[in-house]
């Protein structure tokens, strides 16, 4: 088997697994308990928080542990919306190609009386800081724009967007779930007020993530109950998951340059190989993309419902249908990439064989779009 779906999830690293087991065996107390065992767990939790903060360029008290990317996105957005409502500001700026954890939260807020501007995304899968600046209004309570797109891997000009938001005094949240562990993130340098990440996208375990929220910006809880996470997120802490997540993120940060160079080499080989397929096109910017992301459209293939991301970058319906995302990691090899390069053209030809659209294109009854 060749695994090339690392944007969906990644394999738990042996080191992270080791830390999970060790935590379960040695720091299994409840961090809220006042006796020794609980206090040891509390210390392990504080240590994990400080280490995660260091990687992101944040302070420990700005890190909140959550159940993953979806929860972090929901909390960041809902919290800013609530803060905005208190000041009669109910306008939000986002983009048309966010992850559903963001998009569906925004759709819900629209039903609750908020107004959302979904910035269109350029053909290369990037929005500009100027466009964000132009969309901000006096009643804007939040700008939420993803760091790197989960389908086409394009990386947004986060520092510049953050600067625009800072100047306008509007909180800036970024869903960095695809970016964390893969590209450098410094929340202070990049003017980020809130940031979401999820462990299972960088070889940590499923069901654990973090939300960074800048000091001075109030954060409301999504989950009410106990006083965990300084009253911002109730529930007995998933210390096993949290410690494994921090371990995985540290390991990724340590090897980031080496990994990026290696994975990017595989990516570029794969892009070159698949580009040879007639009537195909790479989706998203060729350069400004995650090291492991490859996403192609193949004309004349009838697939599933077209993705909102491909439609947002302007791919027509009939082209967006036939798309393929391959997301590589450090674990992939050149031999695997070569096997993919050999297999995909055969699959594309096979699928085109079934397609009435492809027959029309072949017969000249329809114009090629790619
Ligand atoms: C995977 C992903 C999420 C959701 O994270 P979970 O931890 O699975 O809830 C959110 N945003 C992006 C961009 C993602 O890739």
mmCIF file of C-alpha atoms and ligand atoms in Angstrom:
data_model
loop_
_atom_site.group_PDB
_atom_site.id
_atom_site.type_symbol
_atom_site.label_atom_id
_atom_site.label_comp_id
_atom_site.label_asym_id
_atom_site.label_seq_id
_atom_site.Cartn_x
_atom_site.Cartn_y
_atom_site.Cartn_z
ATOM 1 C CA UNK A 1 0.000 0.000 0.000
ATOM 2 C CA UNK A 2 1.152 3.543 -0.756
ATOM 3 C CA UNK A 3 -0.269 6.126 1.631
ATOM 4 C CA UNK A 4 -0.572 9.569 0.006
ATOM 5 C CA UNK A 5 -3.432 11.145 1.943
ATOM 6 C CA UNK A 6 -1.538 12.968 4.676
ATOM 7 C CA UNK A 7 -3.843 15.978 4.488
ATOM 8 C CA UNK A 8 -6.626 13.698 5.754
ATOM 9 C CA UNK A 9 -4.573 12.312 8.592
ATOM 10 C CA UNK A 10 -1.022 11.213 9.310
ATOM 11 C CA UNK A 11 0.429 8.106 10.893
ATOM 12 C CA UNK A 12 1.132 8.430 14.609
ATOM 13 C CA UNK A 13 4.888 8.706 15.114
ATOM 14 C CA UNK A 14 6.539 5.980 17.216
ATOM 15 C CA UNK A 15 7.913 8.707 19.516
ATOM 16 C CA UNK A 16 4.451 10.208 20.077
ATOM 17 C CA UNK A 17 3.054 6.730 20.763
ATOM 18 C CA UNK A 18 5.849 6.081 23.251
ATOM 19 C CA UNK A 19 5.011 9.302 25.105
ATOM 20 C CA UNK A 20 1.309 8.399 25.137
ATOM 21 C CA UNK A 21 2.036 5.048 26.734
ATOM 22 C CA UNK A 22 4.503 6.553 29.184
ATOM 23 C CA UNK A 23 1.996 9.240 30.190
ATOM 24 C CA UNK A 24 -0.714 6.641 30.700
ATOM 25 C CA UNK A 25 1.614 4.684 32.927
ATOM 26 C CA UNK A 26 3.256 7.453 34.915
ATOM 27 C CA UNK A 27 1.159 10.623 34.784
ATOM 28 C CA UNK A 28 -2.320 9.141 34.793
ATOM 29 C CA UNK A 29 -3.662 11.238 37.648
ATOM 30 C CA UNK A 30 -6.231 13.969 37.235
ATOM 31 C CA UNK A 31 -4.387 17.313 36.931
ATOM 32 C CA UNK A 32 -7.103 18.874 39.091
ATOM 33 C CA UNK A 33 -6.388 16.533 42.029
ATOM 34 C CA UNK A 34 -4.437 18.143 44.834
ATOM 35 C CA UNK A 35 -2.419 15.129 45.951
ATOM 36 C CA UNK A 36 0.904 14.026 44.493
ATOM 37 C CA UNK A 37 -0.320 11.980 41.553
ATOM 38 C CA UNK A 38 -2.590 14.794 40.371
ATOM 39 C CA UNK A 39 0.132 17.353 40.847
ATOM 40 C CA UNK A 40 2.541 15.300 38.744
ATOM 41 C CA UNK A 41 -0.066 15.292 35.977
ATOM 42 C CA UNK A 42 -0.534 19.056 36.439
ATOM 43 C CA UNK A 43 3.200 19.559 36.050
ATOM 44 C CA UNK A 44 3.282 17.424 32.918
ATOM 45 C CA UNK A 45 0.429 19.505 31.536
ATOM 46 C CA UNK A 46 2.201 22.806 32.298
ATOM 47 C CA UNK A 47 5.362 21.481 30.724
ATOM 48 C CA UNK A 48 3.459 20.515 27.559
ATOM 49 C CA UNK A 49 1.836 23.946 27.392
ATOM 50 C CA UNK A 50 5.161 25.754 27.726
ATOM 51 C CA UNK A 51 6.754 23.590 25.031
ATOM 52 C CA UNK A 52 3.915 24.112 22.580
ATOM 53 C CA UNK A 53 3.989 27.869 23.237
ATOM 54 C CA UNK A 54 7.713 27.936 22.487
ATOM 55 C CA UNK A 55 7.255 26.306 19.085
ATOM 56 C CA UNK A 56 4.569 28.812 18.091
ATOM 57 C CA UNK A 57 6.345 31.871 19.470
ATOM 58 C CA UNK A 58 3.552 32.304 22.035
ATOM 59 C CA UNK A 59 3.389 32.437 25.819
ATOM 60 C CA UNK A 60 2.234 29.394 27.777
ATOM 61 C CA UNK A 61 -0.841 31.196 29.066
ATOM 62 C CA UNK A 62 -1.954 31.826 25.493
ATOM 63 C CA UNK A 63 -2.297 28.093 24.711
ATOM 64 C CA UNK A 64 -5.559 26.190 25.284
ATOM 65 C CA UNK A 65 -5.770 22.470 24.635
ATOM 66 C CA UNK A 66 -8.845 21.235 22.780
ATOM 67 C CA UNK A 67 -10.150 18.095 21.080
ATOM 68 C CA UNK A 68 -8.789 19.107 17.669
ATOM 69 C CA UNK A 69 -8.983 21.472 14.755
ATOM 70 C CA UNK A 70 -12.757 21.561 14.487
ATOM 71 C CA UNK A 71 -13.238 22.513 18.109
ATOM 72 C CA UNK A 72 -10.500 25.151 18.007
ATOM 73 C CA UNK A 73 -12.041 26.715 14.890
ATOM 74 C CA UNK A 74 -15.508 26.709 16.429
ATOM 75 C CA UNK A 75 -14.320 28.262 19.680
ATOM 76 C CA UNK A 76 -12.187 30.940 18.053
ATOM 77 C CA UNK A 77 -14.961 32.049 15.727
ATOM 78 C CA UNK A 78 -17.832 31.821 18.213
ATOM 79 C CA UNK A 79 -15.819 33.640 20.858
ATOM 80 C CA UNK A 80 -15.002 36.566 18.572
ATOM 81 C CA UNK A 81 -18.588 36.646 17.328
ATOM 82 C CA UNK A 82 -19.846 36.885 20.899
ATOM 83 C CA UNK A 83 -17.331 39.596 21.712
ATOM 84 C CA UNK A 84 -18.401 41.463 18.574
ATOM 85 C CA UNK A 85 -22.097 41.234 19.367
ATOM 86 C CA UNK A 86 -21.444 42.899 22.723
ATOM 87 C CA UNK A 87 -20.079 45.888 20.793
ATOM 88 C CA UNK A 88 -22.753 45.733 18.087
ATOM 89 C CA UNK A 89 -20.222 44.455 15.566
ATOM 90 C CA UNK A 90 -21.638 41.512 13.647
ATOM 91 C CA UNK A 91 -19.631 41.381 10.430
ATOM 92 C CA UNK A 92 -17.013 38.717 9.693
ATOM 93 C CA UNK A 93 -14.486 38.489 6.851
ATOM 94 C CA UNK A 94 -13.431 35.068 5.586
ATOM 95 C CA UNK A 95 -12.818 33.292 2.280
ATOM 96 C CA UNK A 96 -14.814 30.990 0.048
ATOM 97 C CA UNK A 97 -12.358 28.115 0.441
ATOM 98 C CA UNK A 98 -12.117 27.594 4.193
ATOM 99 C CA UNK A 99 -12.385 24.171 5.810
ATOM 100 C CA UNK A 100 -15.943 23.155 6.691
ATOM 101 C CA UNK A 101 -15.164 23.551 10.406
ATOM 102 C CA UNK A 102 -14.922 27.282 9.643
ATOM 103 C CA UNK A 103 -17.473 27.539 6.827
ATOM 104 C CA UNK A 104 -20.255 25.708 8.632
ATOM 105 C CA UNK A 105 -19.680 27.728 11.807
ATOM 106 C CA UNK A 106 -19.952 30.907 9.737
ATOM 107 C CA UNK A 107 -23.125 29.636 8.011
ATOM 108 C CA UNK A 108 -24.634 29.044 11.442
ATOM 109 C CA UNK A 109 -23.681 32.553 12.559
ATOM 110 C CA UNK A 110 -25.336 33.969 9.435
ATOM 111 C CA UNK A 111 -28.556 32.290 10.547
ATOM 112 C CA UNK A 112 -28.028 33.945 13.941
ATOM 113 C CA UNK A 113 -27.896 37.406 12.371
ATOM 114 C CA UNK A 114 -24.223 37.892 11.520
ATOM 115 C CA UNK A 115 -23.082 39.009 8.091
ATOM 116 C CA UNK A 116 -20.129 37.256 6.479
ATOM 117 C CA UNK A 117 -18.043 38.470 3.547
ATOM 118 C CA UNK A 118 -16.537 35.458 1.768
ATOM 119 C CA UNK A 119 -13.600 36.839 -0.170
ATOM 120 C CA UNK A 120 -13.199 35.272 -3.574
ATOM 121 C CA UNK A 121 -9.975 33.347 -4.016
ATOM 122 C CA UNK A 122 -7.694 33.961 -6.985
ATOM 123 C CA UNK A 123 -7.095 31.254 -9.551
ATOM 124 C CA UNK A 124 -3.790 30.464 -7.820
ATOM 125 C CA UNK A 125 -5.620 29.767 -4.543
ATOM 126 C CA UNK A 126 -4.439 32.852 -2.711
ATOM 127 C CA UNK A 127 -6.145 35.923 -1.222
ATOM 128 C CA UNK A 128 -4.247 39.178 -0.794
ATOM 129 C CA UNK A 129 -3.901 41.416 2.245
ATOM 130 C CA UNK A 130 -5.221 44.328 0.173
ATOM 131 C CA UNK A 131 -8.447 42.436 -0.448
ATOM 132 C CA UNK A 132 -8.798 41.728 3.244
ATOM 133 C CA UNK A 133 -8.194 45.413 4.048
ATOM 134 C CA UNK A 134 -10.870 46.449 1.577
ATOM 135 C CA UNK A 135 -13.409 44.040 3.103
ATOM 136 C CA UNK A 136 -12.943 45.215 6.720
ATOM 137 C CA UNK A 137 -15.717 47.538 7.937
ATOM 138 C CA UNK A 138 -16.272 49.476 11.153
ATOM 139 C CA UNK A 139 -18.581 46.658 12.318
ATOM 140 C CA UNK A 140 -16.154 43.816 11.524
ATOM 141 C CA UNK A 141 -15.572 41.656 14.618
ATOM 142 C CA UNK A 142 -13.347 38.955 13.091
ATOM 143 C CA UNK A 143 -11.198 38.038 10.122
ATOM 144 C CA UNK A 144 -10.748 34.272 9.762
ATOM 145 C CA UNK A 145 -8.531 33.033 6.932
ATOM 146 C CA UNK A 146 -6.816 29.676 6.752
ATOM 147 C CA UNK A 147 -3.028 29.454 6.804
ATOM 148 C CA UNK A 148 -2.771 26.668 4.217
ATOM 149 C CA UNK A 149 -5.608 25.111 2.287
ATOM 150 C CA UNK A 150 -6.344 21.459 2.988
ATOM 151 C CA UNK A 151 -7.207 20.561 -0.624
ATOM 152 C CA UNK A 152 -4.843 22.558 -2.802
ATOM 153 C CA UNK A 153 -2.170 23.336 -0.212
ATOM 154 C CA UNK A 154 -1.821 27.021 -1.048
ATOM 155 C CA UNK A 155 -0.263 29.199 1.650
ATOM 156 C CA UNK A 156 -1.780 32.600 2.352
ATOM 157 C CA UNK A 157 0.198 35.801 3.067
ATOM 158 C CA UNK A 158 -0.582 35.441 6.766
ATOM 159 C CA UNK A 159 1.841 38.030 8.128
ATOM 160 C CA UNK A 160 0.502 40.702 5.762
ATOM 161 C CA UNK A 161 -3.128 39.815 6.457
ATOM 162 C CA UNK A 162 -2.349 39.904 10.176
ATOM 163 C CA UNK A 163 -0.799 43.348 9.837
ATOM 164 C CA UNK A 164 -3.893 44.662 8.081
ATOM 165 C CA UNK A 165 -6.121 43.290 10.865
ATOM 166 C CA UNK A 166 -3.849 44.678 13.588
ATOM 167 C CA UNK A 167 -3.993 48.128 11.993
ATOM 168 C CA UNK A 168 -7.793 47.934 11.849
ATOM 169 C CA UNK A 169 -7.959 46.526 15.420
ATOM 170 C CA UNK A 170 -9.902 43.475 14.233
ATOM 171 C CA UNK A 171 -9.080 40.047 15.728
ATOM 172 C CA UNK A 172 -7.413 37.726 13.223
ATOM 173 C CA UNK A 173 -7.938 33.970 13.455
ATOM 174 C CA UNK A 174 -6.171 31.490 11.227
ATOM 175 C CA UNK A 175 -6.946 27.801 10.803
ATOM 176 C CA UNK A 176 -3.372 26.523 10.698
ATOM 177 C CA UNK A 177 -4.293 22.849 10.902
ATOM 178 C CA UNK A 178 -2.555 22.017 7.618
ATOM 179 C CA UNK A 179 0.393 24.314 8.286
ATOM 180 C CA UNK A 180 1.420 23.392 11.828
ATOM 181 C CA UNK A 181 4.444 21.128 11.840
ATOM 182 C CA UNK A 182 4.973 21.615 8.101
ATOM 183 C CA UNK A 183 5.798 25.300 7.703
ATOM 184 C CA UNK A 184 7.198 27.842 10.145
ATOM 185 C CA UNK A 185 4.680 29.585 12.363
ATOM 186 C CA UNK A 186 5.423 32.472 14.703
ATOM 187 C CA UNK A 187 2.214 33.973 16.034
ATOM 188 C CA UNK A 188 3.813 37.214 17.230
ATOM 189 C CA UNK A 189 5.855 37.835 14.120
ATOM 190 C CA UNK A 190 2.857 36.960 11.919
ATOM 191 C CA UNK A 191 0.383 39.214 13.789
ATOM 192 C CA UNK A 192 -1.930 36.287 14.570
ATOM 193 C CA UNK A 193 -4.492 36.716 17.359
ATOM 194 C CA UNK A 194 -6.010 33.238 17.317
ATOM 195 C CA UNK A 195 -4.689 30.047 15.734
ATOM 196 C CA UNK A 196 -6.067 26.505 15.466
ATOM 197 C CA UNK A 197 -4.032 23.335 15.122
ATOM 198 C CA UNK A 198 -4.673 19.617 15.294
ATOM 199 C CA UNK A 199 -2.256 16.851 16.332
ATOM 200 C CA UNK A 200 -3.274 14.200 13.809
ATOM 201 C CA UNK A 201 -2.133 16.321 10.868
ATOM 202 C CA UNK A 202 1.495 16.183 12.069
ATOM 203 C CA UNK A 203 1.928 12.595 13.279
ATOM 204 C CA UNK A 204 0.269 13.160 16.650
ATOM 205 C CA UNK A 205 -2.855 11.350 17.835
ATOM 206 C CA UNK A 206 -6.450 11.930 16.710
ATOM 207 C CA UNK A 207 -8.819 13.914 18.942
ATOM 208 C CA UNK A 208 -6.436 16.490 20.366
ATOM 209 C CA UNK A 209 -5.512 19.983 19.261
ATOM 210 C CA UNK A 210 -4.793 23.460 20.491
ATOM 211 C CA UNK A 211 -6.068 26.984 20.249
ATOM 212 C CA UNK A 212 -3.713 29.918 20.658
ATOM 213 C CA UNK A 213 -5.429 33.116 21.810
ATOM 214 C CA UNK A 214 -3.375 36.273 22.265
ATOM 215 C CA UNK A 215 -3.214 37.793 25.753
ATOM 216 C CA UNK A 216 -5.651 40.663 26.032
ATOM 217 C CA UNK A 217 -8.210 39.121 23.697
ATOM 218 C CA UNK A 218 -11.038 37.573 25.743
ATOM 219 C CA UNK A 219 -11.791 33.922 24.954
ATOM 220 C CA UNK A 220 -15.211 32.485 25.742
ATOM 221 C CA UNK A 221 -15.667 28.779 26.397
ATOM 222 C CA UNK A 222 -17.532 26.534 24.007
ATOM 223 C CA UNK A 223 -17.756 23.745 26.565
ATOM 224 C CA UNK A 224 -18.950 24.676 30.051
ATOM 225 C CA UNK A 225 -18.206 22.700 33.188
ATOM 226 C CA UNK A 226 -15.045 22.460 35.244
ATOM 227 C CA UNK A 227 -12.332 25.055 35.553
ATOM 228 C CA UNK A 228 -9.835 23.323 33.271
ATOM 229 C CA UNK A 229 -7.840 25.390 30.779
ATOM 230 C CA UNK A 230 -8.252 28.483 32.954
ATOM 231 C CA UNK A 231 -12.059 28.241 32.653
ATOM 232 C CA UNK A 232 -11.956 28.354 28.844
ATOM 233 C CA UNK A 233 -12.463 24.666 28.117
ATOM 234 C CA UNK A 234 -14.129 22.346 30.593
ATOM 235 C CA UNK A 235 -13.329 18.645 30.720
ATOM 236 C CA UNK A 236 -10.607 16.533 32.308
ATOM 237 C CA UNK A 237 -7.521 17.078 30.207
ATOM 238 C CA UNK A 238 -6.431 14.490 27.623
ATOM 239 C CA UNK A 239 -2.907 14.492 28.974
ATOM 240 C CA UNK A 240 -1.814 11.454 26.953
ATOM 241 C CA UNK A 241 -2.929 13.108 23.754
ATOM 242 C CA UNK A 242 -1.592 16.525 24.725
ATOM 243 C CA UNK A 243 1.884 15.245 25.568
ATOM 244 C CA UNK A 244 2.008 13.108 22.443
ATOM 245 C CA UNK A 245 0.906 16.097 20.349
ATOM 246 C CA UNK A 246 3.629 18.321 21.758
ATOM 247 C CA UNK A 247 6.216 15.600 21.179
ATOM 248 C CA UNK A 248 5.117 15.174 17.562
ATOM 249 C CA UNK A 249 5.149 18.928 16.963
ATOM 250 C CA UNK A 250 8.613 19.311 18.475
ATOM 251 C CA UNK A 251 9.929 16.496 16.304
ATOM 252 C CA UNK A 252 8.405 18.102 13.210
ATOM 253 C CA UNK A 253 9.822 21.506 14.148
ATOM 254 C CA UNK A 254 13.275 20.049 14.719
ATOM 255 C CA UNK A 255 13.382 18.399 11.279
ATOM 256 C CA UNK A 256 11.264 20.936 9.430
ATOM 257 C CA UNK A 257 13.824 22.187 6.918
ATOM 258 C CA UNK A 258 15.136 18.719 6.144
ATOM 259 C CA UNK A 259 11.620 17.249 5.836
ATOM 260 C CA UNK A 260 10.374 20.122 3.712
ATOM 261 C CA UNK A 261 13.267 19.788 1.288
ATOM 262 C CA UNK A 262 12.768 16.043 0.972
ATOM 263 C CA UNK A 263 8.963 16.078 0.666
ATOM 264 C CA UNK A 264 9.074 19.029 -1.724
ATOM 265 C CA UNK A 265 11.428 17.043 -3.941
ATOM 266 C CA UNK A 266 8.909 14.189 -4.074
ATOM 267 C CA UNK A 267 6.074 16.656 -4.680
ATOM 268 C CA UNK A 268 7.838 18.322 -7.581
ATOM 269 C CA UNK A 269 8.664 14.958 -9.141
ATOM 270 C CA UNK A 270 5.005 13.948 -8.846
ATOM 271 C CA UNK A 271 3.778 17.246 -10.292
ATOM 272 C CA UNK A 272 6.141 16.900 -13.234
ATOM 273 C CA UNK A 273 5.045 13.310 -13.808
ATOM 274 C CA UNK A 274 1.309 13.988 -13.702
ATOM 275 C CA UNK A 275 1.600 17.124 -15.816
ATOM 276 C CA UNK A 276 2.363 14.820 -18.762
ATOM 277 C CA UNK A 277 -1.241 13.566 -18.739
ATOM 278 C CA UNK A 278 -3.078 15.344 -21.579
ATOM 279 C CA UNK A 279 -5.775 17.853 -20.595
ATOM 280 C CA UNK A 280 -4.725 18.057 -16.972
ATOM 281 C CA UNK A 281 -3.871 21.015 -14.757
ATOM 282 C CA UNK A 282 -2.308 21.548 -11.352
ATOM 283 C CA UNK A 283 -4.665 23.253 -8.901
ATOM 284 C CA UNK A 284 -3.236 26.036 -6.761
ATOM 285 C CA UNK A 285 -0.061 28.056 -6.931
ATOM 286 C CA UNK A 286 2.941 26.107 -8.186
ATOM 287 C CA UNK A 287 5.375 27.587 -5.628
ATOM 288 C CA UNK A 288 3.355 28.915 -2.714
ATOM 289 C CA UNK A 289 2.039 25.564 -1.532
ATOM 290 C CA UNK A 290 2.615 23.024 1.229
ATOM 291 C CA UNK A 291 5.669 20.817 0.672
ATOM 292 C CA UNK A 292 3.586 17.643 0.272
ATOM 293 C CA UNK A 293 0.531 18.841 -1.644
ATOM 294 C CA UNK A 294 -0.288 17.776 -5.198
ATOM 295 C CA UNK A 295 -3.748 18.444 -6.616
ATOM 296 C CA UNK A 296 -4.721 17.966 -10.245
ATOM 297 C CA UNK A 297 -7.817 18.316 -12.378
ATOM 298 C CA UNK A 298 -8.238 15.890 -15.276
ATOM 299 C CA UNK A 299 -10.708 16.886 -17.895
ATOM 300 C CA UNK A 300 -13.355 14.416 -19.003
ATOM 301 C CA UNK A 301 -13.747 12.467 -15.780
ATOM 302 C CA UNK A 302 -17.010 12.271 -13.971
ATOM 303 C CA UNK A 303 -16.378 12.120 -10.273
ATOM 304 C CA UNK A 304 -18.259 13.110 -7.195
ATOM 305 C CA UNK A 305 -19.704 16.499 -6.340
ATOM 306 C CA UNK A 306 -17.109 19.136 -7.173
ATOM 307 C CA UNK A 307 -15.295 20.564 -4.163
ATOM 308 C CA UNK A 308 -16.099 24.083 -2.953
ATOM 309 C CA UNK A 309 -12.369 24.813 -3.013
ATOM 310 C CA UNK A 310 -11.959 24.044 -6.720
ATOM 311 C CA UNK A 311 -15.069 26.028 -7.562
ATOM 312 C CA UNK A 312 -13.719 28.914 -5.439
ATOM 313 C CA UNK A 313 -10.532 29.074 -7.530
ATOM 314 C CA UNK A 314 -12.673 29.210 -10.645
ATOM 315 C CA UNK A 315 -12.527 25.678 -11.990
ATOM 316 C CA UNK A 316 -15.701 25.024 -14.002
ATOM 317 C CA UNK A 317 -18.013 22.300 -12.647
ATOM 318 C CA UNK A 318 -17.203 19.779 -15.360
ATOM 319 C CA UNK A 319 -13.458 20.161 -14.702
ATOM 320 C CA UNK A 320 -13.689 20.282 -10.898
ATOM 321 C CA UNK A 321 -15.428 16.879 -10.973
ATOM 322 C CA UNK A 322 -12.290 15.089 -12.043
ATOM 323 C CA UNK A 323 -9.795 16.076 -9.390
ATOM 324 C CA UNK A 324 -7.173 14.128 -7.484
ATOM 325 C CA UNK A 325 -5.409 15.179 -4.280
ATOM 326 C CA UNK A 326 -2.211 13.412 -3.276
ATOM 327 C CA UNK A 327 -0.515 14.578 -0.077
ATOM 328 C CA UNK A 328 2.919 13.229 0.688
ATOM 329 C CA UNK A 329 4.897 12.943 3.907
ATOM 330 C CA UNK A 330 8.456 12.195 5.017
ATOM 331 C CA UNK A 331 7.509 8.509 4.986
ATOM 332 C CA UNK A 332 6.945 8.377 1.235
ATOM 333 C CA UNK A 333 9.752 7.287 -1.085
ATOM 334 C CA UNK A 334 10.769 8.159 -4.610
ATOM 335 C CA UNK A 335 9.860 4.627 -5.698
ATOM 336 C CA UNK A 336 6.329 5.190 -4.397
ATOM 337 C CA UNK A 337 6.049 8.475 -6.264
ATOM 338 C CA UNK A 338 7.213 6.739 -9.444
ATOM 339 C CA UNK A 339 4.599 4.023 -8.936
ATOM 340 C CA UNK A 340 1.914 6.740 -8.619
ATOM 341 C CA UNK A 341 3.212 8.464 -11.755
ATOM 342 C CA UNK A 342 2.851 5.163 -13.595
ATOM 343 C CA UNK A 343 -0.586 4.276 -12.206
ATOM 344 C CA UNK A 344 -2.478 7.571 -12.471
ATOM 345 C CA UNK A 345 -2.406 7.938 -16.306
ATOM 346 C CA UNK A 346 -3.801 4.415 -16.636
ATOM 347 C CA UNK A 347 -6.607 5.194 -14.190
ATOM 348 C CA UNK A 348 -7.365 8.503 -15.911
ATOM 349 C CA UNK A 349 -7.614 6.768 -19.315
ATOM 350 C CA UNK A 350 -9.805 4.071 -17.838
ATOM 351 C CA UNK A 351 -12.195 6.592 -16.259
ATOM 352 C CA UNK A 352 -12.254 8.723 -19.395
ATOM 353 C CA UNK A 353 -13.387 5.588 -21.226
ATOM 354 C CA UNK A 354 -16.683 5.742 -19.303
ATOM 355 C CA UNK A 355 -17.265 9.443 -19.675
ATOM 356 C CA UNK A 356 -19.779 10.884 -22.155
ATOM 357 C CA UNK A 357 -18.065 14.271 -21.644
ATOM 358 C CA UNK A 358 -14.741 12.795 -22.745
ATOM 359 C CA UNK A 359 -16.399 11.248 -25.803
ATOM 360 C CA UNK A 360 -17.824 14.668 -26.715
ATOM 361 C CA UNK A 361 -14.383 16.245 -26.261
ATOM 362 C CA UNK A 362 -12.789 13.581 -28.429
ATOM 363 C CA UNK A 363 -15.417 13.990 -31.139
ATOM 364 C CA UNK A 364 -15.022 17.781 -31.124
ATOM 365 C CA UNK A 365 -18.603 18.347 -29.958
ATOM 366 C CA UNK A 366 -17.235 20.113 -26.882
ATOM 367 C CA UNK A 367 -14.316 22.503 -26.408
ATOM 368 C CA UNK A 368 -11.400 21.497 -24.201
ATOM 369 C CA UNK A 369 -11.085 23.696 -21.113
ATOM 370 C CA UNK A 370 -7.703 22.327 -20.044
HETATM 371 C C1 LIG B 1 -8.323 18.422 9.400
HETATM 372 C C2 LIG B 1 -8.654 19.866 9.381
HETATM 373 C C3 LIG B 1 -9.525 20.430 10.343
HETATM 374 C C4 LIG B 1 -10.230 19.590 11.365
HETATM 375 O O1 LIG B 1 -9.369 19.108 12.345
HETATM 376 P P1 LIG B 1 -9.858 17.901 13.291
HETATM 377 O O2 LIG B 1 -8.790 17.774 14.310
HETATM 378 O O3 LIG B 1 -9.950 16.703 12.401
HETATM 379 O O4 LIG B 1 -11.169 18.302 13.863
HETATM 380 C C5 LIG B 1 -9.747 21.780 10.303
HETATM 381 N N1 LIG B 1 -9.156 22.564 9.374
HETATM 382 C C6 LIG B 1 -8.322 22.072 8.445
HETATM 383 C C7 LIG B 1 -7.697 22.980 7.476
HETATM 384 C C8 LIG B 1 -8.054 20.703 8.412
HETATM 385 O O5 LIG B 1 -7.235 20.218 7.487
#
